């Protein structure tokens, strides 16, 4: 087989078969096919797309690029959760302890934030002592012991995705439905859990902003998962404004603890409980959403979910007292109000720009090599539909280093549209896709 023929075929909009996709993935992982040729194929895939059969075939080839995790040592139903990425998304910090408190085993590998999106690993690492790197044996032991563990992705889990994602990131080929679906589902299937619930974001802070694309992505991922023996459901959720009010790492941890501890009714709780209820249903713990919601509410009210979170933190080397005393978390030197320049309703928030503003303060990375500051970030004071008076606080910036402060403020203010007309309320949950 000749790789240029494969590039030509896709360039002409033709369908690639399993053999060709295996040749591509195998050759790339082994270093036989160079980055420049793979870049050409990736761009052809972005422009010409792939049908479902091809996407499944690409996912299979990627899964086979490395060994699968063997979680058979963990007794009970093993469940995972994945978000396609957003701004202010702390749901894993709620969902994982909640579902573990209900009796499922949560075995999760998470990623770091890049660009405007946040990452669970960075958030957890803001807890003093918290370790996200364990060998497989210890990970399995940890899940068995306390019912949940969240660690960084191991080097050998889907090596094809590691190489491809790094290349996509620098070649303008991230935003492609078949590439996103195969990237996410190859890792979820190779992870070896019994089920996964996907949180597919939609809106101006999502990877694929258009609702119809988000639904298509959710739909194909659910079909790939179920076809490969991984029970999969997806919830399409809103990302037309940050989820919750805190963007940053320690700030997100503090917010998640606050929601669990004080049982705050808010968007993060609604999305988290929706995802968690689907996990409990896939796990056979509950039969209906209403039963699952009742159980989850009880785990919050009784404090059992918070206890699970503390157990996980302790088990992974962190200070579990953080759930009672969030002053243990790093805090920024300065808190600076950012105020509205005019009066009116917040009618639009360009969410990815808000995420970028937080990254400029040091809460996220512009490149993979950047070092983040766990203490800094943004606490939002006005959300879509809120009325704001000129000079009133839109947000509080938590700042350590003023280097990019002015640029961050400018970006943040530009992200907010304030107008005379109150916008229609957007749904938080658009749809749920189950088999
Ligand atoms: N997250 C992934 O893991 N892969 C993608 O392609 C996009 C988001």
Short mmCIF file of C-alpha atoms and ligand atoms in Angstrom, two decimals:
data_model
loop_
_atom_site.label_atom_id
_atom_site.label_comp_id
_atom_site.label_asym_id
_atom_site.label_seq_id
_atom_site.Cartn_x
_atom_site.Cartn_y
_atom_site.Cartn_z
CA UNK A 1 0.00 0.00 0.00
CA UNK A 2 1.19 3.53 -0.75
CA UNK A 3 0.21 6.30 1.66
CA UNK A 4 -0.10 8.97 -1.05
CA UNK A 5 -2.87 6.86 -2.65
CA UNK A 6 -4.76 7.01 0.66
CA UNK A 7 -4.36 10.81 0.80
CA UNK A 8 -5.56 11.11 -2.84
CA UNK A 9 -8.53 8.87 -2.16
CA UNK A 10 -9.74 10.97 0.76
CA UNK A 11 -8.96 14.20 -1.09
CA UNK A 12 -11.38 12.99 -3.76
CA UNK A 13 -14.04 12.33 -1.14
CA UNK A 14 -13.83 8.54 -1.35
CA UNK A 15 -14.29 6.14 1.52
CA UNK A 16 -11.28 4.56 3.25
CA UNK A 17 -11.50 0.92 4.27
CA UNK A 18 -10.31 -0.80 7.45
CA UNK A 19 -7.11 -2.06 5.82
CA UNK A 20 -6.15 1.43 4.67
CA UNK A 21 -6.94 2.97 8.04
CA UNK A 22 -4.90 0.25 9.82
CA UNK A 23 -2.00 0.96 7.44
CA UNK A 24 -2.26 4.70 8.24
CA UNK A 25 -2.43 4.33 12.03
CA UNK A 26 0.14 1.56 12.27
CA UNK A 27 2.58 3.38 9.97
CA UNK A 28 2.19 6.66 11.83
CA UNK A 29 2.66 5.16 15.31
CA UNK A 30 5.76 3.27 14.11
CA UNK A 31 7.20 6.48 12.64
CA UNK A 32 7.16 5.12 9.07
CA UNK A 33 4.67 7.70 7.80
CA UNK A 34 5.88 11.26 8.48
CA UNK A 35 3.91 14.11 10.08
CA UNK A 36 3.65 16.09 6.83
CA UNK A 37 1.85 13.26 5.03
CA UNK A 38 -0.44 12.59 7.98
CA UNK A 39 -1.23 16.33 8.16
CA UNK A 40 -2.38 16.19 4.54
CA UNK A 41 -4.65 13.23 5.25
CA UNK A 42 -6.05 14.88 8.40
CA UNK A 43 -6.91 18.02 6.44
CA UNK A 44 -8.58 15.90 3.73
CA UNK A 45 -10.65 14.22 6.48
CA UNK A 46 -11.61 17.64 7.90
CA UNK A 47 -12.75 18.82 4.46
CA UNK A 48 -14.32 15.65 3.06
CA UNK A 49 -15.52 13.97 6.27
CA UNK A 50 -15.99 10.29 6.99
CA UNK A 51 -19.14 8.22 7.14
CA UNK A 52 -20.08 6.20 10.20
CA UNK A 53 -18.49 2.97 8.97
CA UNK A 54 -15.19 4.74 8.30
CA UNK A 55 -15.30 6.49 11.69
CA UNK A 56 -15.85 3.14 13.41
CA UNK A 57 -12.97 1.64 11.39
CA UNK A 58 -10.67 4.53 12.33
CA UNK A 59 -11.64 4.11 15.99
CA UNK A 60 -10.82 0.37 15.80
CA UNK A 61 -7.43 1.06 14.24
CA UNK A 62 -6.66 3.59 16.97
CA UNK A 63 -7.72 1.23 19.79
CA UNK A 64 -5.40 -1.42 18.35
CA UNK A 65 -2.42 0.97 18.42
CA UNK A 66 -1.72 0.02 22.05
CA UNK A 67 -2.75 -2.33 24.84
CA UNK A 68 -6.16 -1.93 26.49
CA UNK A 69 -6.41 -1.37 30.22
CA UNK A 70 -7.37 -4.47 32.15
CA UNK A 71 -9.76 -3.41 34.90
CA UNK A 72 -10.92 -6.97 35.65
CA UNK A 73 -9.31 -6.70 39.09
CA UNK A 74 -11.97 -4.17 40.10
CA UNK A 75 -15.14 -5.83 41.38
CA UNK A 76 -18.46 -4.18 40.53
CA UNK A 77 -19.73 -2.05 37.67
CA UNK A 78 -17.04 0.24 36.31
CA UNK A 79 -18.13 3.51 34.82
CA UNK A 80 -16.40 6.46 33.21
CA UNK A 81 -17.46 9.98 32.27
CA UNK A 82 -16.11 12.30 29.60
CA UNK A 83 -16.67 15.92 28.66
CA UNK A 84 -15.81 17.26 25.23
CA UNK A 85 -14.39 20.28 27.03
CA UNK A 86 -15.60 23.68 28.07
CA UNK A 87 -15.09 26.66 30.32
CA UNK A 88 -15.72 26.42 34.07
CA UNK A 89 -16.70 22.77 33.77
CA UNK A 90 -16.17 21.21 37.23
CA UNK A 91 -18.72 18.42 36.81
CA UNK A 92 -16.22 15.54 37.20
CA UNK A 93 -15.45 16.75 40.73
CA UNK A 94 -19.12 16.25 41.59
CA UNK A 95 -20.11 13.34 39.38
CA UNK A 96 -17.28 10.97 40.34
CA UNK A 97 -17.81 11.06 44.14
CA UNK A 98 -21.62 11.07 43.72
CA UNK A 99 -21.65 7.97 41.54
CA UNK A 100 -19.09 6.21 43.74
CA UNK A 101 -21.23 6.99 46.79
CA UNK A 102 -24.11 5.19 45.02
CA UNK A 103 -22.05 2.02 44.56
CA UNK A 104 -20.57 2.23 41.05
CA UNK A 105 -16.80 2.11 40.55
CA UNK A 106 -15.52 5.25 38.87
CA UNK A 107 -12.25 4.64 36.99
CA UNK A 108 -11.31 7.76 35.11
CA UNK A 109 -8.37 9.09 33.19
CA UNK A 110 -8.58 12.83 32.66
CA UNK A 111 -6.73 15.40 30.62
CA UNK A 112 -5.16 18.77 31.14
CA UNK A 113 -6.54 22.07 29.95
CA UNK A 114 -5.30 23.56 26.71
CA UNK A 115 -6.21 26.91 25.17
CA UNK A 116 -9.52 28.18 26.52
CA UNK A 117 -10.65 24.87 28.04
CA UNK A 118 -9.93 23.73 31.57
CA UNK A 119 -8.74 20.25 32.57
CA UNK A 120 -9.68 18.13 35.56
CA UNK A 121 -6.07 17.11 36.27
CA UNK A 122 -4.97 20.72 36.70
CA UNK A 123 -7.89 21.34 39.02
CA UNK A 124 -7.15 18.31 41.19
CA UNK A 125 -3.46 19.17 41.34
CA UNK A 126 -4.35 22.50 42.95
CA UNK A 127 -5.20 20.47 46.08
CA UNK A 128 -1.96 20.35 48.11
CA UNK A 129 -0.27 16.96 47.72
CA UNK A 130 -2.75 15.53 45.18
CA UNK A 131 -1.07 13.07 42.81
CA UNK A 132 -2.49 12.20 39.38
CA UNK A 133 0.20 9.73 38.32
CA UNK A 134 -0.08 6.13 39.41
CA UNK A 135 0.83 2.86 37.74
CA UNK A 136 -2.07 0.70 36.57
CA UNK A 137 -1.85 -1.63 39.55
CA UNK A 138 -2.12 1.20 42.09
CA UNK A 139 -4.91 2.85 40.08
CA UNK A 140 -6.90 -0.41 40.20
CA UNK A 141 -6.19 -0.78 43.93
CA UNK A 142 -7.35 2.80 44.54
CA UNK A 143 -10.62 2.34 42.64
CA UNK A 144 -11.26 -0.92 44.51
CA UNK A 145 -10.51 0.67 47.88
CA UNK A 146 -12.57 3.88 47.77
CA UNK A 147 -14.72 3.43 44.67
CA UNK A 148 -13.12 6.14 42.56
CA UNK A 149 -9.86 7.38 41.19
CA UNK A 150 -8.99 10.07 38.66
CA UNK A 151 -5.54 9.97 37.11
CA UNK A 152 -3.66 11.27 34.08
CA UNK A 153 -3.71 9.34 30.86
CA UNK A 154 -0.99 6.68 30.82
CA UNK A 155 1.58 6.79 28.03
CA UNK A 156 0.51 3.55 26.39
CA UNK A 157 -3.26 4.14 26.24
CA UNK A 158 -4.02 4.69 22.53
CA UNK A 159 -0.57 5.95 21.48
CA UNK A 160 -2.04 6.81 18.06
CA UNK A 161 -4.26 9.44 19.66
CA UNK A 162 -1.35 11.02 21.53
CA UNK A 163 0.56 11.55 18.27
CA UNK A 164 -2.48 12.48 16.22
CA UNK A 165 -3.91 14.92 18.76
CA UNK A 166 -0.59 16.75 19.07
CA UNK A 167 -0.43 17.03 15.28
CA UNK A 168 -4.08 18.11 14.95
CA UNK A 169 -3.50 20.79 17.54
CA UNK A 170 -0.91 22.53 15.33
CA UNK A 171 -2.42 21.86 11.90
CA UNK A 172 -5.92 23.31 12.29
CA UNK A 173 -7.49 19.84 12.24
CA UNK A 174 -9.05 19.55 15.69
CA UNK A 175 -12.57 20.54 14.64
CA UNK A 176 -13.63 17.47 12.72
CA UNK A 177 -16.49 15.26 13.77
CA UNK A 178 -14.93 11.88 12.78
CA UNK A 179 -11.54 12.87 14.23
CA UNK A 180 -13.06 14.00 17.54
CA UNK A 181 -15.35 10.95 17.76
CA UNK A 182 -12.55 8.45 17.04
CA UNK A 183 -10.14 10.24 19.40
CA UNK A 184 -12.54 10.23 22.33
CA UNK A 185 -14.10 6.82 21.79
CA UNK A 186 -10.81 4.99 21.15
CA UNK A 187 -9.60 6.14 24.59
CA UNK A 188 -12.90 5.35 26.31
CA UNK A 189 -13.08 1.86 24.79
CA UNK A 190 -9.40 1.10 25.49
CA UNK A 191 -9.94 2.23 29.09
CA UNK A 192 -11.91 -0.96 29.70
CA UNK A 193 -14.82 0.28 31.84
CA UNK A 194 -18.29 -1.22 31.43
CA UNK A 195 -19.97 2.08 30.58
CA UNK A 196 -19.33 5.71 29.81
CA UNK A 197 -21.51 8.81 29.87
CA UNK A 198 -20.44 11.60 27.55
CA UNK A 199 -21.09 15.28 28.21
CA UNK A 200 -21.11 16.79 24.73
CA UNK A 201 -20.93 20.56 24.95
CA UNK A 202 -22.66 22.81 22.48
CA UNK A 203 -22.46 26.57 21.93
CA UNK A 204 -19.79 29.22 21.55
CA UNK A 205 -17.47 27.64 24.15
CA UNK A 206 -17.68 24.15 22.65
CA UNK A 207 -15.40 22.36 20.22
CA UNK A 208 -18.27 22.10 17.75
CA UNK A 209 -20.44 25.19 18.41
CA UNK A 210 -23.52 24.32 16.28
CA UNK A 211 -26.20 22.29 18.07
CA UNK A 212 -26.79 20.04 15.06
CA UNK A 213 -23.06 19.14 14.95
CA UNK A 214 -22.98 18.50 18.71
CA UNK A 215 -25.99 16.18 18.42
CA UNK A 216 -24.40 14.40 15.45
CA UNK A 217 -21.16 13.97 17.42
CA UNK A 218 -23.04 12.67 20.47
CA UNK A 219 -25.05 10.31 18.31
CA UNK A 220 -22.07 8.78 16.52
CA UNK A 221 -20.08 8.39 19.73
CA UNK A 222 -23.00 6.59 21.39
CA UNK A 223 -23.28 4.28 18.39
CA UNK A 224 -19.52 3.57 18.27
CA UNK A 225 -19.42 2.81 22.01
CA UNK A 226 -22.41 0.50 21.97
CA UNK A 227 -21.19 -1.25 18.80
CA UNK A 228 -17.88 -1.96 20.57
CA UNK A 229 -19.50 -3.36 23.72
CA UNK A 230 -19.12 -0.22 25.86
CA UNK A 231 -22.51 0.89 27.20
CA UNK A 232 -22.63 4.53 26.15
CA UNK A 233 -25.03 7.43 26.65
CA UNK A 234 -24.53 11.12 25.87
CA UNK A 235 -26.00 14.32 27.24
CA UNK A 236 -25.76 17.44 25.06
CA UNK A 237 -25.30 20.43 27.40
CA UNK A 238 -25.03 24.17 26.98
CA UNK A 239 -21.70 25.98 26.68
CA UNK A 240 -22.96 29.41 25.59
CA UNK A 241 -21.68 30.70 28.92
CA UNK A 242 -19.28 29.19 31.45
CA UNK A 243 -20.74 26.41 33.55
CA UNK A 244 -20.81 27.68 37.12
CA UNK A 245 -19.20 30.93 38.14
CA UNK A 246 -15.59 29.92 38.73
CA UNK A 247 -12.95 29.60 36.02
CA UNK A 248 -9.57 28.52 37.27
CA UNK A 249 -8.18 25.52 39.09
CA UNK A 250 -8.34 26.00 42.87
CA UNK A 251 -11.38 28.20 42.26
CA UNK A 252 -13.17 25.31 40.50
CA UNK A 253 -12.30 22.88 43.28
CA UNK A 254 -13.63 25.34 45.83
CA UNK A 255 -16.84 25.75 43.83
CA UNK A 256 -17.37 21.98 43.51
CA UNK A 257 -16.85 21.49 47.26
CA UNK A 258 -19.24 24.35 47.97
CA UNK A 259 -21.97 22.83 45.75
CA UNK A 260 -21.59 19.38 47.37
CA UNK A 261 -21.31 20.66 50.92
CA UNK A 262 -23.99 23.34 50.90
CA UNK A 263 -26.23 21.60 48.37
CA UNK A 264 -26.38 24.66 46.11
CA UNK A 265 -29.00 24.58 43.33
CA UNK A 266 -27.09 25.74 40.25
CA UNK A 267 -26.23 24.82 36.67
CA UNK A 268 -23.24 22.67 37.70
CA UNK A 269 -25.43 20.63 40.04
CA UNK A 270 -28.11 20.15 37.36
CA UNK A 271 -25.62 18.99 34.70
CA UNK A 272 -23.72 16.80 37.20
CA UNK A 273 -26.87 15.08 38.46
CA UNK A 274 -28.09 14.49 34.90
CA UNK A 275 -24.77 12.85 33.95
CA UNK A 276 -24.59 10.90 37.20
CA UNK A 277 -28.15 9.62 36.84
CA UNK A 278 -27.33 8.23 33.38
CA UNK A 279 -24.28 6.50 34.88
CA UNK A 280 -26.42 4.90 37.59
CA UNK A 281 -28.97 3.72 35.02
CA UNK A 282 -26.28 2.21 32.75
CA UNK A 283 -24.81 0.56 35.85
CA UNK A 284 -28.14 -1.01 36.75
CA UNK A 285 -28.13 0.74 40.16
CA UNK A 286 -31.34 2.62 39.26
CA UNK A 287 -34.12 1.97 36.78
CA UNK A 288 -35.32 5.49 36.12
CA UNK A 289 -34.13 9.09 36.13
CA UNK A 290 -36.44 9.95 39.02
CA UNK A 291 -35.10 7.09 41.14
CA UNK A 292 -31.51 8.07 40.28
CA UNK A 293 -32.12 11.75 41.04
CA UNK A 294 -33.60 10.88 44.45
CA UNK A 295 -30.62 8.71 45.31
CA UNK A 296 -28.14 11.37 44.18
CA UNK A 297 -29.90 14.14 46.11
CA UNK A 298 -29.75 11.94 49.21
CA UNK A 299 -25.98 11.37 48.74
CA UNK A 300 -25.48 15.14 48.72
CA UNK A 301 -27.85 15.89 51.60
CA UNK A 302 -26.35 13.17 53.82
CA UNK A 303 -22.79 14.32 53.10
CA UNK A 304 -21.82 10.91 51.70
CA UNK A 305 -20.72 12.34 48.34
CA UNK A 306 -18.43 14.83 50.08
CA UNK A 307 -16.97 12.01 52.19
CA UNK A 308 -16.22 10.09 48.96
CA UNK A 309 -14.46 13.13 47.53
CA UNK A 310 -12.36 13.44 50.70
CA UNK A 311 -11.52 9.72 50.55
CA UNK A 312 -10.33 10.02 46.95
CA UNK A 313 -8.23 13.09 47.80
CA UNK A 314 -6.62 11.26 50.75
CA UNK A 315 -6.02 8.12 48.72
CA UNK A 316 -4.19 10.14 46.07
CA UNK A 317 -1.92 11.95 48.52
CA UNK A 318 -3.93 15.15 48.86
CA UNK A 319 -5.06 16.89 52.03
CA UNK A 320 -8.65 15.68 52.64
CA UNK A 321 -9.26 18.52 55.13
CA UNK A 322 -9.79 20.70 52.08
CA UNK A 323 -13.45 19.64 52.00
CA UNK A 324 -13.95 21.31 55.39
CA UNK A 325 -11.49 24.14 54.99
CA UNK A 326 -10.97 25.47 51.47
CA UNK A 327 -8.47 28.04 52.75
CA UNK A 328 -5.97 25.17 52.36
CA UNK A 329 -6.20 25.74 48.59
CA UNK A 330 -3.85 28.27 46.99
CA UNK A 331 -5.30 31.77 46.77
CA UNK A 332 -4.22 34.64 44.54
CA UNK A 333 -2.60 37.77 46.00
CA UNK A 334 -5.13 40.18 44.52
CA UNK A 335 -8.84 40.17 43.76
CA UNK A 336 -9.72 42.86 41.26
CA UNK A 337 -13.25 43.81 40.19
CA UNK A 338 -13.95 44.09 36.48
CA UNK A 339 -16.97 46.33 35.94
CA UNK A 340 -19.49 46.99 33.17
CA UNK A 341 -18.96 49.99 30.86
CA UNK A 342 -22.70 50.35 30.21
CA UNK A 343 -26.07 49.35 31.67
CA UNK A 344 -28.31 46.67 30.24
CA UNK A 345 -28.90 42.94 30.02
CA UNK A 346 -26.08 40.48 29.41
CA UNK A 347 -27.32 39.21 26.06
CA UNK A 348 -24.28 37.27 24.85
CA UNK A 349 -21.11 35.85 26.38
CA UNK A 350 -18.45 34.57 24.00
CA UNK A 351 -17.48 31.72 26.25
CA UNK A 352 -14.17 30.77 24.64
CA UNK A 353 -12.98 34.36 25.06
CA UNK A 354 -13.80 34.22 28.78
CA UNK A 355 -11.75 31.00 28.96
CA UNK A 356 -8.90 32.70 27.10
CA UNK A 357 -9.03 35.65 29.51
CA UNK A 358 -8.60 33.21 32.42
CA UNK A 359 -5.72 31.53 30.57
CA UNK A 360 -4.05 34.93 30.14
CA UNK A 361 -4.15 35.36 33.93
CA UNK A 362 -2.28 32.03 34.15
CA UNK A 363 -5.20 29.66 34.85
CA UNK A 364 -4.70 27.79 31.57
CA UNK A 365 -2.14 27.04 28.91
CA UNK A 366 -1.61 28.69 25.54
CA UNK A 367 0.93 25.97 24.66
CA UNK A 368 1.43 22.54 26.22
CA UNK A 369 4.68 23.73 27.82
CA UNK A 370 3.10 26.61 29.77
CA UNK A 371 3.09 26.28 33.55
CA UNK A 372 -0.26 27.15 35.10
CA UNK A 373 -0.89 29.07 38.31
CA UNK A 374 -3.42 27.06 40.35
CA UNK A 375 -4.59 30.07 42.36
CA UNK A 376 -5.65 32.49 39.65
CA UNK A 377 -8.81 32.78 37.59
CA UNK A 378 -12.13 34.52 37.21
CA UNK A 379 -15.26 34.48 39.35
CA UNK A 380 -18.22 35.54 37.25
CA UNK A 381 -20.79 37.82 38.83
CA UNK A 382 -23.17 38.35 35.89
CA UNK A 383 -24.57 35.65 33.65
CA UNK A 384 -26.72 35.58 30.49
CA UNK A 385 -29.98 37.46 31.06
CA UNK A 386 -28.78 39.32 34.18
CA UNK A 387 -29.24 43.08 34.35
CA UNK A 388 -26.07 45.03 35.06
CA UNK A 389 -25.65 48.73 35.84
CA UNK A 390 -22.74 50.74 34.43
CA UNK A 391 -19.86 50.43 36.91
CA UNK A 392 -21.28 47.28 38.52
CA UNK A 393 -19.08 44.16 38.86
CA UNK A 394 -19.18 41.74 35.94
CA UNK A 395 -16.51 39.54 37.50
CA UNK A 396 -13.71 39.35 40.02
CA UNK A 397 -10.27 38.52 38.65
CA UNK A 398 -7.99 36.55 41.00
CA UNK A 399 -4.51 37.71 40.03
CA UNK A 400 -0.92 36.92 40.97
CA UNK A 401 0.98 38.26 37.96
CA UNK A 402 -0.18 41.48 36.30
CA UNK A 403 1.80 40.85 33.07
CA UNK A 404 -1.25 40.02 30.94
CA UNK A 405 -3.87 41.56 33.19
CA UNK A 406 -4.93 44.43 30.90
CA UNK A 407 -5.22 42.09 27.92
CA UNK A 408 -7.24 39.64 29.99
CA UNK A 409 -9.64 42.41 31.08
CA UNK A 410 -10.02 43.64 27.49
CA UNK A 411 -10.78 40.13 26.25
CA UNK A 412 -13.24 39.49 29.02
CA UNK A 413 -15.13 42.76 28.43
CA UNK A 414 -15.20 42.14 24.68
CA UNK A 415 -16.73 38.73 25.35
CA UNK A 416 -19.73 40.34 27.05
CA UNK A 417 -22.50 41.97 25.00
CA UNK A 418 -24.72 44.24 27.07
CA UNK A 419 -27.93 45.35 25.40
CA UNK A 420 -31.35 46.79 26.14
CA UNK A 421 -33.24 43.58 25.38
CA UNK A 422 -33.25 40.64 27.76
CA UNK A 423 -32.26 37.48 25.82
CA UNK A 424 -34.35 34.32 25.81
CA UNK A 425 -33.19 31.76 28.36
CA UNK A 426 -31.20 28.92 26.80
CA UNK A 427 -31.74 25.30 27.78
CA UNK A 428 -29.04 23.79 29.98
CA UNK A 429 -29.66 20.24 28.75
CA UNK A 430 -30.56 20.00 25.05
CA UNK A 431 -30.98 16.29 24.60
CA UNK A 432 -29.99 12.90 25.93
CA UNK A 433 -28.90 10.20 23.52
CA UNK A 434 -29.17 6.64 24.65
CA UNK A 435 -29.00 3.44 22.65
N1 LIG B 1 -11.02 15.59 23.19
C1 LIG B 1 -10.36 14.52 22.75
O1 LIG B 1 -9.95 13.65 23.51
N2 LIG B 1 -10.14 14.43 21.42
C2 LIG B 1 -10.54 15.33 20.53
O2 LIG B 1 -10.32 15.18 19.36
C3 LIG B 1 -11.23 16.45 21.02
C4 LIG B 1 -11.47 16.55 22.36
#
